[in-house]
mmCIF file of C-alpha atoms and ligand atoms in Angstrom:
data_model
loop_
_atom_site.group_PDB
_atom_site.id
_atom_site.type_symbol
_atom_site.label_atom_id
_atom_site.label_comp_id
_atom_site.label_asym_id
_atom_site.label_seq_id
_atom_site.Cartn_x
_atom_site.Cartn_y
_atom_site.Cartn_z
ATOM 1 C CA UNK A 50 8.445 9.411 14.118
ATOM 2 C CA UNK A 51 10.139 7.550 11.295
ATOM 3 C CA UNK A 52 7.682 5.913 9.156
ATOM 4 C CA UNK A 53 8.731 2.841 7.347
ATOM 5 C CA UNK A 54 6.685 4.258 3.991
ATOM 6 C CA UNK A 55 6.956 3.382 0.127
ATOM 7 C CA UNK A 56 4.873 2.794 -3.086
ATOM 8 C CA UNK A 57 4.074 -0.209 -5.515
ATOM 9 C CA UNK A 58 7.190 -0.183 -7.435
ATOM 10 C CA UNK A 59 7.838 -1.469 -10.981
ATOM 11 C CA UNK A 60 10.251 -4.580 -12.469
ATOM 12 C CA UNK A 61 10.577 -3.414 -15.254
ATOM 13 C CA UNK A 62 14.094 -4.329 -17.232
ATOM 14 C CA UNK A 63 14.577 -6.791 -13.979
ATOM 15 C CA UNK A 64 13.482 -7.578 -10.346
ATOM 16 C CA UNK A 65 17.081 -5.834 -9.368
ATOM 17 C CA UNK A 66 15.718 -2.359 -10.715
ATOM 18 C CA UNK A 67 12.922 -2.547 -8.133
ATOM 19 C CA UNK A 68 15.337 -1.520 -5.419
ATOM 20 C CA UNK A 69 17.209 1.309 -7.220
ATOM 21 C CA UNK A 70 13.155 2.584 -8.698
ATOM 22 C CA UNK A 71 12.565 2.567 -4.572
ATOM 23 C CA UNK A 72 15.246 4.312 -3.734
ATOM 24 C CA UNK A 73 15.418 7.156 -6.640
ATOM 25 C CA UNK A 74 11.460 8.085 -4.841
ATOM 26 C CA UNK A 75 12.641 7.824 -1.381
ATOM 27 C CA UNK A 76 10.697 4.757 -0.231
ATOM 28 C CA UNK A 77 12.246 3.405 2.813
ATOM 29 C CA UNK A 78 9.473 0.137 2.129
ATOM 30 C CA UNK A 79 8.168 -0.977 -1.421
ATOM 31 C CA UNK A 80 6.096 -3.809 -2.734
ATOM 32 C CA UNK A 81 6.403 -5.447 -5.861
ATOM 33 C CA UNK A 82 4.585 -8.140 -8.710
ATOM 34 C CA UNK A 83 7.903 -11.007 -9.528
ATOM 35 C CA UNK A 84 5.688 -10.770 -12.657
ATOM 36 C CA UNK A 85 3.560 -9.399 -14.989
ATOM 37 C CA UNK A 86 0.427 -9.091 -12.862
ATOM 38 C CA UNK A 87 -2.137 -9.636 -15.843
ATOM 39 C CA UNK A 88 -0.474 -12.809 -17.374
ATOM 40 C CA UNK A 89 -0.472 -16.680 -16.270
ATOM 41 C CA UNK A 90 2.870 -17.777 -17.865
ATOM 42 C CA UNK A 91 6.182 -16.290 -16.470
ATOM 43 C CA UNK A 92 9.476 -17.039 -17.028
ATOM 44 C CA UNK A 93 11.744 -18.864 -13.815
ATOM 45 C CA UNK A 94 13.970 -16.611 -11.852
ATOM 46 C CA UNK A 95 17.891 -16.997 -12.404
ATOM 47 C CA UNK A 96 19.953 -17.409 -9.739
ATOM 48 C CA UNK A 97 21.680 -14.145 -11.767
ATOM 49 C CA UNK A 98 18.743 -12.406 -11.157
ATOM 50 C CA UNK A 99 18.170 -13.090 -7.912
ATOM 51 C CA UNK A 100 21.692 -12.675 -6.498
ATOM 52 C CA UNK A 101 21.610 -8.883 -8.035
ATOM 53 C CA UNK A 102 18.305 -8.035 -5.788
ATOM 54 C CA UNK A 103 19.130 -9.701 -2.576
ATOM 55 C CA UNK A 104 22.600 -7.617 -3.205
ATOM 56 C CA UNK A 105 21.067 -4.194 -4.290
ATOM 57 C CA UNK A 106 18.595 -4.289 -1.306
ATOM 58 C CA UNK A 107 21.496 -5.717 1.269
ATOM 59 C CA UNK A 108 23.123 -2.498 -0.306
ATOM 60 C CA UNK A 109 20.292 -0.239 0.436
ATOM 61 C CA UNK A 110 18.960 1.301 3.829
ATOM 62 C CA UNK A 111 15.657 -0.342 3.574
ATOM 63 C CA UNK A 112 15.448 -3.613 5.193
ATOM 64 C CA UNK A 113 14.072 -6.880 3.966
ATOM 65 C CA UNK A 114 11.416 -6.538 6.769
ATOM 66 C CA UNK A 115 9.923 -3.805 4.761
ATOM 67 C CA UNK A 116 9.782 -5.501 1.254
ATOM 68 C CA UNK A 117 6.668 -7.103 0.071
ATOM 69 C CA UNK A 118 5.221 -9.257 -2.719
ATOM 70 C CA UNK A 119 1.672 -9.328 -4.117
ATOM 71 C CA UNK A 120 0.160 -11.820 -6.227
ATOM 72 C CA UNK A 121 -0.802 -11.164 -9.726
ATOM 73 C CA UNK A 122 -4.356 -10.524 -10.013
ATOM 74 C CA UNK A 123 -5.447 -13.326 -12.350
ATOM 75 C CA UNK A 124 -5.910 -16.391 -9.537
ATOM 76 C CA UNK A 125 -8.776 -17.095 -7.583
ATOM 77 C CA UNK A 126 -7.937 -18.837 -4.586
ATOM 78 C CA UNK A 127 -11.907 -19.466 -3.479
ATOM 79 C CA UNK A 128 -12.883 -20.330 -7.137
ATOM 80 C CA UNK A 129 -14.743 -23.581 -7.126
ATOM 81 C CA UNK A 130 -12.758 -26.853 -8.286
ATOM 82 C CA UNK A 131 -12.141 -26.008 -12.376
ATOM 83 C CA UNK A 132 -8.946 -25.565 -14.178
ATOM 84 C CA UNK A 133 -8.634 -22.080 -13.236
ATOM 85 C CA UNK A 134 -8.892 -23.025 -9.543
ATOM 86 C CA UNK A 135 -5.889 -25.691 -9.970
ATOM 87 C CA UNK A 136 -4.063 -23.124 -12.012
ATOM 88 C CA UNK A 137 -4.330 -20.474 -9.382
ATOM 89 C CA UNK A 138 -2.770 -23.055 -7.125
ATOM 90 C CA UNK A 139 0.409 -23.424 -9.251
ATOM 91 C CA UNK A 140 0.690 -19.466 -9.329
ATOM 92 C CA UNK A 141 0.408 -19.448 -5.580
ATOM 93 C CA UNK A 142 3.465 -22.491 -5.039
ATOM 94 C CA UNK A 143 5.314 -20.620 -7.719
ATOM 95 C CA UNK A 144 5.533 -17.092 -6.061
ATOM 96 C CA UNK A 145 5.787 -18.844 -3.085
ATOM 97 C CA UNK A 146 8.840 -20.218 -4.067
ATOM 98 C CA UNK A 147 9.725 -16.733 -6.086
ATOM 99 C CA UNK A 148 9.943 -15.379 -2.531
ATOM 100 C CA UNK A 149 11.971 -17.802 -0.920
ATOM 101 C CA UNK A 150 14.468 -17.104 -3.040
ATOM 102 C CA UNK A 151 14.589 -13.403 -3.329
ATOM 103 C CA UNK A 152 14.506 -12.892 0.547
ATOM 104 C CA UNK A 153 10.941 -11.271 0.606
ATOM 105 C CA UNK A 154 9.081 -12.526 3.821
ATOM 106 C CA UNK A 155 5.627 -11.408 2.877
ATOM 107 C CA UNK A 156 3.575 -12.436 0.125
ATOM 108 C CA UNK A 157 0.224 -10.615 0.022
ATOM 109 C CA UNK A 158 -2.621 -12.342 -1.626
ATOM 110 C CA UNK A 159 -6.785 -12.086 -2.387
ATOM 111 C CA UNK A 160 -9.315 -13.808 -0.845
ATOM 112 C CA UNK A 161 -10.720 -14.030 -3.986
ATOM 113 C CA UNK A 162 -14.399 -14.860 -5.254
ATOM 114 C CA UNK A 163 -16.377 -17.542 -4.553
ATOM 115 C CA UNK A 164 -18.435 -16.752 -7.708
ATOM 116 C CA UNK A 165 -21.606 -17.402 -6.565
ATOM 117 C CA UNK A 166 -21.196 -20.947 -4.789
ATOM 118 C CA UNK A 167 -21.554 -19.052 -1.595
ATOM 119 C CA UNK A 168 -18.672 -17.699 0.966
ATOM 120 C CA UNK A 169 -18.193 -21.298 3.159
ATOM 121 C CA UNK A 170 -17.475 -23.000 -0.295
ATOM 122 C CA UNK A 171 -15.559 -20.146 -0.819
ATOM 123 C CA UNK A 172 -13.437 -20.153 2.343
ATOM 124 C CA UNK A 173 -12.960 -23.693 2.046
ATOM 125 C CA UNK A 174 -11.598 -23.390 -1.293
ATOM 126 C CA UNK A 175 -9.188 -21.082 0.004
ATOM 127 C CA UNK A 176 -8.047 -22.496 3.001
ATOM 128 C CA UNK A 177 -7.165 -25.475 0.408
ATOM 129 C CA UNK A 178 -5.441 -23.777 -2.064
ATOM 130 C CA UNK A 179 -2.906 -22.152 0.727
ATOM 131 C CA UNK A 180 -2.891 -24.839 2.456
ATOM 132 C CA UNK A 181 -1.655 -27.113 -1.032
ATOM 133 C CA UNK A 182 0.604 -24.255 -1.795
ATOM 134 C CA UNK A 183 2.663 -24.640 1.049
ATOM 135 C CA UNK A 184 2.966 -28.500 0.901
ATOM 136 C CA UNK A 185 3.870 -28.353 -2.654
ATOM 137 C CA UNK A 186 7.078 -25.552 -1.804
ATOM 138 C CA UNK A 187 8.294 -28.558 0.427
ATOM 139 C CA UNK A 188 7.877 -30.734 -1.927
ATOM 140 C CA UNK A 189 9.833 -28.913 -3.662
ATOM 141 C CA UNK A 190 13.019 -29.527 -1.994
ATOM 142 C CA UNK A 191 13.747 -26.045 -1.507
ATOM 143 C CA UNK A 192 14.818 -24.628 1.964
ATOM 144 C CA UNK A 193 12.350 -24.467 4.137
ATOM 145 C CA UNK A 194 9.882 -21.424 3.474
ATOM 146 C CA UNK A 195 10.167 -18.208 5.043
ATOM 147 C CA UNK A 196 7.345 -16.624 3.751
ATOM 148 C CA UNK A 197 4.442 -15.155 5.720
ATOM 149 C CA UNK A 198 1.121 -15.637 3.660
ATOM 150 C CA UNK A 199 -0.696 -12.288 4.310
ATOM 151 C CA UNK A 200 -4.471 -12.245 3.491
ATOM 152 C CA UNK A 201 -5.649 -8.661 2.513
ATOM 153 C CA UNK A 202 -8.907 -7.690 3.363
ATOM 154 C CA UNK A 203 -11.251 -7.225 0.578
ATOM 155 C CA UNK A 204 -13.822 -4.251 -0.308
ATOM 156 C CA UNK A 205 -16.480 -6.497 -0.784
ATOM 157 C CA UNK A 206 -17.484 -6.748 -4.138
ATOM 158 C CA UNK A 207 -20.154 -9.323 -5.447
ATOM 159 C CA UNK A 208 -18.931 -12.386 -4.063
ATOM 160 C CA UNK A 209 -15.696 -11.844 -2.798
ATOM 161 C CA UNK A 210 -14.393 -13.227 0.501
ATOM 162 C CA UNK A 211 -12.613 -11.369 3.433
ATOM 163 C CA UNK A 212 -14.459 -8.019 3.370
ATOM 164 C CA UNK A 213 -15.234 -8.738 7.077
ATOM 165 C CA UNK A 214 -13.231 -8.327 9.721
ATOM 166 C CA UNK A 215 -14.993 -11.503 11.660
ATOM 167 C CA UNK A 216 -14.484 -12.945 7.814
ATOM 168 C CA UNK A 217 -10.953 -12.762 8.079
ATOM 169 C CA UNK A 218 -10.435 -13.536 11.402
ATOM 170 C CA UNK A 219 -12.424 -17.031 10.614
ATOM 171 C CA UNK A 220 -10.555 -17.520 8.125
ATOM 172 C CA UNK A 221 -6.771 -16.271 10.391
ATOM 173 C CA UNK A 222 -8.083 -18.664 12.818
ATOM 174 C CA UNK A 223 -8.053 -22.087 10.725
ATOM 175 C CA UNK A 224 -4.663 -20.878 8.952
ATOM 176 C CA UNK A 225 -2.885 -19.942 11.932
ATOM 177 C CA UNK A 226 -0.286 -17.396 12.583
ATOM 178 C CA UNK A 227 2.790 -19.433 11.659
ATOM 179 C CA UNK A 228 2.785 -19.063 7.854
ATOM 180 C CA UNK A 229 -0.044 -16.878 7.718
ATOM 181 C CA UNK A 230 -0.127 -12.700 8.429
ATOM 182 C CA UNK A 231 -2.433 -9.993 7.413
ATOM 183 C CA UNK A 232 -2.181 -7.148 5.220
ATOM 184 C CA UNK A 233 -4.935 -4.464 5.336
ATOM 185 C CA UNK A 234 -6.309 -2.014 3.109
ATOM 186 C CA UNK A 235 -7.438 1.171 4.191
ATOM 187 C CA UNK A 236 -9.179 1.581 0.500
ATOM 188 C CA UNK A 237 -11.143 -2.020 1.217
ATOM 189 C CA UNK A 238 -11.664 -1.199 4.449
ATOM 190 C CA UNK A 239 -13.758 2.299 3.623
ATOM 191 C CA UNK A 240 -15.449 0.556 0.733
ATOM 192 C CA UNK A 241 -16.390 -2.023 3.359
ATOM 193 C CA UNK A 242 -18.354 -0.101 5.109
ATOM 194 C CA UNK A 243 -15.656 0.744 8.013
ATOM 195 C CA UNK A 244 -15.083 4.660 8.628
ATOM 196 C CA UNK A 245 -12.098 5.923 9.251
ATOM 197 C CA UNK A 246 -12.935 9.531 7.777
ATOM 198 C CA UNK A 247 -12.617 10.354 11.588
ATOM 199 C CA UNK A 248 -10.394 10.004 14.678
ATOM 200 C CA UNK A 249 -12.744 8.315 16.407
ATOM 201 C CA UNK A 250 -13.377 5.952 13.557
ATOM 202 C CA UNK A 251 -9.948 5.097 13.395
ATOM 203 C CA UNK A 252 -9.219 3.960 17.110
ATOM 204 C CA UNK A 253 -12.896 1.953 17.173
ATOM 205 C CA UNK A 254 -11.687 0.433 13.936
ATOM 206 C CA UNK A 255 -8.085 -0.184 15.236
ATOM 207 C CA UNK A 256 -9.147 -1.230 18.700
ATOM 208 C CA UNK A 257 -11.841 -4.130 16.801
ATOM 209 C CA UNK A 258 -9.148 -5.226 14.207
ATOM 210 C CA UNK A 259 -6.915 -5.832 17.165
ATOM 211 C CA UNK A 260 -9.601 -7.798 19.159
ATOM 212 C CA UNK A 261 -10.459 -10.066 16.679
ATOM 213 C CA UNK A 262 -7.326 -10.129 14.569
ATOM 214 C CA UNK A 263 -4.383 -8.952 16.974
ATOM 215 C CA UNK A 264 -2.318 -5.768 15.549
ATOM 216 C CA UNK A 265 0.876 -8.391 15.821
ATOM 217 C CA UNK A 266 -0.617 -10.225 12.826
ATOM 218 C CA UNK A 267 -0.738 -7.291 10.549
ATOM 219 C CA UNK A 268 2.088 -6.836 8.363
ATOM 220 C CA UNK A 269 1.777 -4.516 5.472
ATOM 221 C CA UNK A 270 -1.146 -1.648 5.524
ATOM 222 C CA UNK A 271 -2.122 -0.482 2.024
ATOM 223 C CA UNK A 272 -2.433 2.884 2.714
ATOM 224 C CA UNK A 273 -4.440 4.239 -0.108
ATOM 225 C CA UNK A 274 -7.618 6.876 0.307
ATOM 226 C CA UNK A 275 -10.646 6.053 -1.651
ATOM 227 C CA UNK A 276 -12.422 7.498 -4.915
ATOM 228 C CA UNK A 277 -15.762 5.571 -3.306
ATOM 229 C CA UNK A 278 -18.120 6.012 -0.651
ATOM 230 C CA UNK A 279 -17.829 4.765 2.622
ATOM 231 C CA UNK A 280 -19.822 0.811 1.831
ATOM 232 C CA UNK A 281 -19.698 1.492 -1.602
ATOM 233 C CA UNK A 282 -17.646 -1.602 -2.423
ATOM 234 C CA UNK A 283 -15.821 0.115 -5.028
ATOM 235 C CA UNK A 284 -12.228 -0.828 -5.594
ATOM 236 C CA UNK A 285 -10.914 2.525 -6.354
ATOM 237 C CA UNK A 286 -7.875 3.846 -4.606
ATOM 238 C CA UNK A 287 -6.977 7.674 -4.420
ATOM 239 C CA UNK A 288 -4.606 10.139 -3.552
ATOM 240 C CA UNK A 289 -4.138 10.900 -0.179
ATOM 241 C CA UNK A 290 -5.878 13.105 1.736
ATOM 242 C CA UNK A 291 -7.780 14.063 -1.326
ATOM 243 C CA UNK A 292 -10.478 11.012 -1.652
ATOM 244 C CA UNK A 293 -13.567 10.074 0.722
ATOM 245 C CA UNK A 294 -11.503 8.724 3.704
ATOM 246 C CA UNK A 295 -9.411 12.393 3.482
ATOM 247 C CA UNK A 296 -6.773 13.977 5.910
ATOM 248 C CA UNK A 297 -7.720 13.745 9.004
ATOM 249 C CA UNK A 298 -8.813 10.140 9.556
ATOM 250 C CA UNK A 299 -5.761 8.901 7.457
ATOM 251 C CA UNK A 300 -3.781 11.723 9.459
ATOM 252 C CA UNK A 301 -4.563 9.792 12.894
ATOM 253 C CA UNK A 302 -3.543 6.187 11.309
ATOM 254 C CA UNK A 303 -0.672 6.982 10.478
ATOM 255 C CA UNK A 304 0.792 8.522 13.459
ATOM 256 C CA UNK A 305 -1.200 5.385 15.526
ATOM 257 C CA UNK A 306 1.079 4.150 17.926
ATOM 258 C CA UNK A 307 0.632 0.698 18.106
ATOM 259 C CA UNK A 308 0.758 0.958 14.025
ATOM 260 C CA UNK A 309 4.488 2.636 13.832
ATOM 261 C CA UNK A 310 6.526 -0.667 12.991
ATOM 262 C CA UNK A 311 4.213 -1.661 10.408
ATOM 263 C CA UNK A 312 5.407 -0.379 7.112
ATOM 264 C CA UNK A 313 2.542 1.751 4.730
ATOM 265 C CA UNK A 314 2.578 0.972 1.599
ATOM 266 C CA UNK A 315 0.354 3.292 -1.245
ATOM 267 C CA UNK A 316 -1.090 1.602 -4.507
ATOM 268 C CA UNK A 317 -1.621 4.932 -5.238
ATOM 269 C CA UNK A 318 -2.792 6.313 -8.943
ATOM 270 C CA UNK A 319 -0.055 8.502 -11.222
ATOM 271 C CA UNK A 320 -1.900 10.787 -12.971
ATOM 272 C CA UNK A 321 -1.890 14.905 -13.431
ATOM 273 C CA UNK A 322 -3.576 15.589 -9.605
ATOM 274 C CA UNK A 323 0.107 13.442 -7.755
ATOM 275 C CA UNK A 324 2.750 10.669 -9.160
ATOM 276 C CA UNK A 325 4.210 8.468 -6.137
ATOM 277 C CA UNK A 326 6.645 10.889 -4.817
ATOM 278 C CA UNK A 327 3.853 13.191 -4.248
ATOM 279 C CA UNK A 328 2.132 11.258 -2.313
ATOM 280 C CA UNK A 329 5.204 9.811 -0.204
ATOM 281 C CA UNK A 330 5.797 13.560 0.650
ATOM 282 C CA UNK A 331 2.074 14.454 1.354
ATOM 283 C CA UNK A 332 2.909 11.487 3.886
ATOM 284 C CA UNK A 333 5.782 12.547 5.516
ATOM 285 C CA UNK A 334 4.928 16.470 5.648
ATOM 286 C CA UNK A 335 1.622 16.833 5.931
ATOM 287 C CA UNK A 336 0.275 13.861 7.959
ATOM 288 C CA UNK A 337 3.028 12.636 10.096
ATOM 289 C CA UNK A 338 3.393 14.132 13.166
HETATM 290 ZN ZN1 ZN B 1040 -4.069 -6.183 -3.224
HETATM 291 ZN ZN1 ZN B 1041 -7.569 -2.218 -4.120
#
């Protein structure tokens, strides 16, 4: 089985270099930030600049299907009414937009927190701000949008939404499928309280997420292990095969059947235990099939 596999790749020196930094690793899928993930301001794409990635990846053997966006981590898209709020808004349009015109089709976003005014204030906050996003992109003039909106599941930290599968699916429901798609975390999901140490867990997991979700809708998996318990909430991704979840659960999702179009992609640490081409080869050797 061919997995469509890859890593968080860096921009550095240009969006263009994200394709050959994909490549040099062997990723045959990658996600990326269009900008610096910890900062609100960013500069506006050139048509320079995006010509030279929609050319390096038409280039490449990895297909457009398998490219990905995530939102810089700074907006909170459930955050009551406040400047930040509105703020996070504009971020949203803008890499909305950012997408459109690099040829990504999936953008993957936060719930975000509802910081303390409860998770229906929360959810209606959010449902707003993607909601506004979209209708200010076609305000915009631009060709119409391409981009799939995919809401990643959370690991449930104080007051953040879409730790839940029935959450999400709630929240899927009022959204609907047309600009909307799902991106799931197999870090958040542990942390959540859902095991998938074992083959069992995995196929009750699977089975439930496709019940209430529908496998169709998911787009991306994060593929990460976890540092954490299992409900421990904790944010902390991990090699594979060597954190909580460990080999044999994340063994059995990735050779899941009705998973194999879906491409993996690892947010994965670099330190002295693996760097990303470790991990992309632990993977392919040791857990595919
Ligand atoms: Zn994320
Ligand atoms: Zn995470």
């Amino acid at each position: 089985m061919v997995l469509k596999l890859g890593v968080h790749v860096s921009i550095s020196g240009g969006i263009s270099n994200s394709v050959d930094n994909a490549l040099k690793i062997g990723c045959s899928a990658f996600q990326i930030f269009t900008r610096s993930p910890r900062q609100w301001k960013t500069k506006e794409l050139t048509p320079n600049e995006t010509e030279m990635f929609k050319e390096k990846l038409d280039n490449s053997s990895i297909g457009p299907e398998s490219v990905v966006v995530h939102m810089p981590y700074l907006p909170n898209l459930s955050a009551p009414t406040s400047e930040m709020y509105e703020k996070s808004i504009l971020v949203l349009t803008d890499e909305i937009t950012r997408c459109n015109l690099l040829g990504i089709p999936y953008l993957v976003i936060h719930l975000g927190s509802h910081l303390g005014q409860g998770p229906k204030n929360g959810i209606n906050q959010l449902v707003n701000a993607c909601t506004k996003s979209l209708q200010s992109y076609s305000d915009r003039g631009l060709p119409k949008n391409r981009v799939k909106i995919l809401l990643e599941n959370s690991a449930g930290q104080k007051n953040s939404i879409g730790s839940q599968i029935e959450e999400i699916q709630s929240i899927f429901n009022i959204l609907g499928k047309n600009d909307y798609g799902l991106c799931i975390d197999t870090c958040h999901l542990f942390a959540a309280g859902y095991d998938l140490s074992s083959e069992t867990g995995v196929t009750t997991l699977i089975e439930q997420i496709d019940s209430h979700l529908g496998i169709e809708n998911i787009k991306i998996i994060h593929l990460n292990d976890s540092k954490g318990d299992l409900g421990s909430n904790l944010d902390r991704h991990y090699h594979l095969g060597l954190g909580k979840i460990g080999e044999s659960g994340l063994r059995h999702l990735v050779n899941y059947k009705k998973l194999n179009k879906i491409p993996f992609i690892m947010e994965t640490p670099i330190d002295a235990v693996r760097n990303d081409i470790d991990n992309i080869e632990f993977v392919r050797n040791v857990l595919c099939k």
